Amino acid sequence: MRLTYFGHSTFLLETSQARIVFDPFFDDNPASPTKAKDIACDYLVVSHGHNDHCADALQIAQRTGATVIANYEICEYLAQRGAKTHDLNPGGGFNFPFGRVKLTLAFHTSSIELEKNPPYGGTACGVLVTADGKQIYHAGDTALFSDMALIGRTGLDLAMIPIGDNYTMGPDDALLALDYLRPKLAVPMHYNTWKKIAQDGDAFARRAALSNHPVRALKPGESLEF
Ligand code: NI
Ligand code: MN
């Protein structure tokens, strides 16, 4: 399985059967080397409605016919504008042809910011994907919470966790999150996009290694196989 990072919280996961984009934020993402018009995928998973996670979901869904997987409110909004969607809510999962997607808790706000007077976006979520015998967790935007231990109990092969501080966990809390999640490998996200969330991903990886947590900071455009 291959994971490619586009900066911020945007990733492409390629399984044997599907190409899944997490939190599509390409065109206004200063870190992304790729534009939304160049993305090919089968599914788009959106953790919450904020622009830096949802901005390009509609245009990619409309162009490619990819299915958007998100909470009920985001799916309603996008479906009314022509996107193919599959709505879930935290605690619920569904078995798609390529594997299972389940929404998890995240402690964060959410509103759909694709227009002025943003509508209610439901709750912010994390996402668990099970495919090709592997378990992948994208934490979305979140504070640290101890129920991450329940997510970790399922046995995570890979976890994408925010470390940017200011809007989400910073590095100190993200290290505690790794104690709960215990993934075989973690990839930091939601940092260095703007000054307010400037962090050193490699320094975070070195600190995590001291607690026996393997972390790899990907550069935007970089991929890893796992
Ligand atoms: Ni957010
Ligand atoms: Mn965000």
PDB file of C-alpha atoms in Angstrom, residues 18-128:
ATOM      1  CA  ALA A  18      -8.971   1.914  -4.685  1.00  0.00           C
ATOM      2  CA  ARG A  19      -7.386   5.350  -4.677  1.00  0.00           C
ATOM      3  CA  ILE A  20      -8.584   7.249  -1.627  1.00  0.00           C
ATOM      4  CA  VAL A  21      -7.885  10.943  -0.984  1.00  0.00           C
ATOM      5  CA  PHE A  22      -8.057  12.164   2.607  1.00  0.00           C
ATOM      6  CA  ASP A  23      -9.067  15.798   3.213  1.00  0.00           C
ATOM      7  CA  PRO A  24      -8.683  17.235  -0.306  1.00  0.00           C
ATOM      8  CA  PHE A  25      -6.992  20.636   0.019  1.00  0.00           C
ATOM      9  CA  PHE A  26      -4.826  21.265  -3.029  1.00  0.00           C
ATOM     10  CA  ASP A  27      -5.393  24.558  -4.819  1.00  0.00           C
ATOM     11  CA  ASP A  28      -5.210  26.920  -1.813  1.00  0.00           C
ATOM     12  CA  ASN A  29      -2.750  24.725   0.083  1.00  0.00           C
ATOM     13  CA  PRO A  30       0.605  26.541  -0.017  1.00  0.00           C
ATOM     14  CA  ALA A  31       2.424  23.253   0.658  1.00  0.00           C
ATOM     15  CA  SER A  32       0.811  21.136  -2.073  1.00  0.00           C
ATOM     16  CA  PRO A  33       2.906  20.454  -5.177  1.00  0.00           C
ATOM     17  CA  THR A  34      -0.241  19.235  -6.983  1.00  0.00           C
ATOM     18  CA  LYS A  35      -3.422  20.964  -8.141  1.00  0.00           C
ATOM     19  CA  ALA A  36      -6.899  19.504  -7.690  1.00  0.00           C
ATOM     20  CA  LYS A  37      -7.415  19.182 -11.445  1.00  0.00           C
ATOM     21  CA  ASP A  38      -4.535  16.672 -11.619  1.00  0.00           C
ATOM     22  CA  ILE A  39      -5.894  14.336  -8.943  1.00  0.00           C
ATOM     23  CA  ALA A  40      -7.369  10.979  -9.983  1.00  0.00           C
ATOM     24  CA  CYS A  41      -9.163   8.981  -7.282  1.00  0.00           C
ATOM     25  CA  ASP A  42     -12.112   6.714  -6.556  1.00  0.00           C
ATOM     26  CA  TYR A  43     -13.036   8.004  -3.088  1.00  0.00           C
ATOM     27  CA  LEU A  44     -12.633  11.246  -1.134  1.00  0.00           C
ATOM     28  CA  VAL A  45     -12.768  11.012   2.650  1.00  0.00           C
ATOM     29  CA  VAL A  46     -13.505  14.330   4.386  1.00  0.00           C
ATOM     30  CA  SER A  47     -12.916  14.541   8.146  1.00  0.00           C
ATOM     31  CA  HIS A  48     -14.812  17.817   8.664  1.00  0.00           C
ATOM     32  CA  GLY A  49     -16.149  20.849   6.874  1.00  0.00           C
ATOM     33  CA  HIS A  50     -13.350  23.367   7.352  1.00  0.00           C
ATOM     34  CA  ASN A  51     -11.914  24.665   4.115  1.00  0.00           C
ATOM     35  CA  ASP A  52      -8.436  23.270   4.742  1.00  0.00           C
ATOM     36  CA  HIS A  53      -9.958  19.748   4.655  1.00  0.00           C
ATOM     37  CA  CYS A  54     -12.888  20.060   2.279  1.00  0.00           C
ATOM     38  CA  ALA A  55     -12.042  22.833  -0.199  1.00  0.00           C
ATOM     39  CA  ASP A  56     -11.537  20.728  -3.329  1.00  0.00           C
ATOM     40  CA  ALA A  57     -13.903  17.845  -2.508  1.00  0.00           C
ATOM     41  CA  LEU A  58     -16.719  19.099  -4.721  1.00  0.00           C
ATOM     42  CA  GLN A  59     -14.685  19.886  -7.819  1.00  0.00           C
ATOM     43  CA  ILE A  60     -12.764  16.585  -7.677  1.00  0.00           C
ATOM     44  CA  ALA A  61     -15.965  14.609  -7.038  1.00  0.00           C
ATOM     45  CA  GLN A  62     -17.750  16.331  -9.917  1.00  0.00           C
ATOM     46  CA  ARG A  63     -14.864  15.857 -12.356  1.00  0.00           C
ATOM     47  CA  THR A  64     -13.897  12.267 -11.478  1.00  0.00           C
ATOM     48  CA  GLY A  65     -17.181  10.800 -10.222  1.00  0.00           C
ATOM     49  CA  ALA A  66     -15.366   9.766  -7.027  1.00  0.00           C
ATOM     50  CA  THR A  67     -17.592   9.067  -4.012  1.00  0.00           C
ATOM     51  CA  VAL A  68     -17.274  11.433  -1.045  1.00  0.00           C
ATOM     52  CA  ILE A  69     -17.337   9.679   2.333  1.00  0.00           C
ATOM     53  CA  ALA A  70     -18.036  12.039   5.232  1.00  0.00           C
ATOM     54  CA  ASN A  71     -20.565  12.804   7.946  1.00  0.00           C
ATOM     55  CA  TYR A  72     -24.244  13.241   7.104  1.00  0.00           C
ATOM     56  CA  GLU A  73     -24.205  17.057   6.962  1.00  0.00           C
ATOM     57  CA  ILE A  74     -21.205  17.358   4.656  1.00  0.00           C
ATOM     58  CA  CYS A  75     -22.601  14.645   2.383  1.00  0.00           C
ATOM     59  CA  GLU A  76     -25.987  16.389   2.174  1.00  0.00           C
ATOM     60  CA  TYR A  77     -24.297  19.648   1.248  1.00  0.00           C
ATOM     61  CA  LEU A  78     -22.113  18.078  -1.443  1.00  0.00           C
ATOM     62  CA  ALA A  79     -24.829  15.773  -2.792  1.00  0.00           C
ATOM     63  CA  GLN A  80     -27.116  18.770  -3.364  1.00  0.00           C
ATOM     64  CA  ARG A  81     -24.349  20.170  -5.568  1.00  0.00           C
ATOM     65  CA  GLY A  82     -23.889  17.063  -7.653  1.00  0.00           C
ATOM     66  CA  ALA A  83     -21.357  14.925  -5.786  1.00  0.00           C
ATOM     67  CA  LYS A  84     -21.799  11.210  -5.311  1.00  0.00           C
ATOM     68  CA  THR A  85     -21.678  10.626  -1.547  1.00  0.00           C
ATOM     69  CA  HIS A  86     -21.841   8.002   1.172  1.00  0.00           C
ATOM     70  CA  ASP A  87     -22.763   9.432   4.565  1.00  0.00           C
ATOM     71  CA  LEU A  88     -21.612   8.004   7.876  1.00  0.00           C
ATOM     72  CA  ASN A  89     -21.509   9.291  11.427  1.00  0.00           C
ATOM     73  CA  PRO A  90     -19.025   8.676  14.267  1.00  0.00           C
ATOM     74  CA  GLY A  91     -19.011   5.085  15.467  1.00  0.00           C
ATOM     75  CA  GLY A  92     -20.500   3.876  12.203  1.00  0.00           C
ATOM     76  CA  GLY A  93     -18.661   2.134   9.419  1.00  0.00           C
ATOM     77  CA  PHE A  94     -19.539   0.618   6.061  1.00  0.00           C
ATOM     78  CA  ASN A  95     -17.968  -2.156   4.005  1.00  0.00           C
ATOM     79  CA  PHE A  96     -17.082  -0.684   0.621  1.00  0.00           C
ATOM     80  CA  PRO A  97     -15.811  -2.890  -2.237  1.00  0.00           C
ATOM     81  CA  PHE A  98     -12.188  -2.021  -1.335  1.00  0.00           C
ATOM     82  CA  GLY A  99     -12.557  -2.308   2.441  1.00  0.00           C
ATOM     83  CA  ARG A 100     -14.161  -0.722   5.478  1.00  0.00           C
ATOM     84  CA  VAL A 101     -14.396   2.966   6.395  1.00  0.00           C
ATOM     85  CA  LYS A 102     -15.466   3.977   9.893  1.00  0.00           C
ATOM     86  CA  LEU A 103     -15.767   7.476  11.327  1.00  0.00           C
ATOM     87  CA  THR A 104     -14.344   8.022  14.792  1.00  0.00           C
ATOM     88  CA  LEU A 105     -14.549  10.798  17.347  1.00  0.00           C
ATOM     89  CA  ALA A 106     -12.457  13.923  17.013  1.00  0.00           C
ATOM     90  CA  PHE A 107     -12.499  16.904  19.357  1.00  0.00           C
ATOM     91  CA  HIS A 108     -12.742  19.908  17.057  1.00  0.00           C
ATOM     92  CA  THR A 109     -15.304  22.247  15.504  1.00  0.00           C
ATOM     93  CA  SER A 110     -16.796  21.940  12.036  1.00  0.00           C
ATOM     94  CA  SER A 111     -18.687  24.186   9.638  1.00  0.00           C
ATOM     95  CA  ILE A 112     -18.913  24.037   5.876  1.00  0.00           C
ATOM     96  CA  GLU A 113     -16.966  27.040   4.656  1.00  0.00           C
ATOM     97  CA  LEU A 114     -17.404  26.667   0.920  1.00  0.00           C
ATOM     98  CA  GLU A 115     -19.750  29.663   0.957  1.00  0.00           C
ATOM     99  CA  LYS A 116     -20.492  32.742   3.089  1.00  0.00           C
ATOM    100  CA  ASN A 117     -22.773  32.098   6.099  1.00  0.00           C
ATOM    101  CA  PRO A 118     -21.419  28.561   6.460  1.00  0.00           C
ATOM    102  CA  PRO A 119     -24.043  25.914   7.252  1.00  0.00           C
ATOM    103  CA  TYR A 120     -23.749  23.503  10.170  1.00  0.00           C
ATOM    104  CA  GLY A 121     -21.188  20.852   9.302  1.00  0.00           C
ATOM    105  CA  GLY A 122     -22.020  18.174  11.844  1.00  0.00           C
ATOM    106  CA  THR A 123     -19.255  17.028  14.160  1.00  0.00           C
ATOM    107  CA  ALA A 124     -15.607  16.799  13.208  1.00  0.00           C
ATOM    108  CA  CYS A 125     -14.438  13.203  12.731  1.00  0.00           C
ATOM    109  CA  GLY A 126     -11.436  10.966  12.446  1.00  0.00           C
ATOM    110  CA  VAL A 127     -11.389   8.102   9.948  1.00  0.00           C
ATOM    111  CA  LEU A 128     -10.425   4.442  10.180  1.00  0.00           C
TER     112      LEU A 128
END
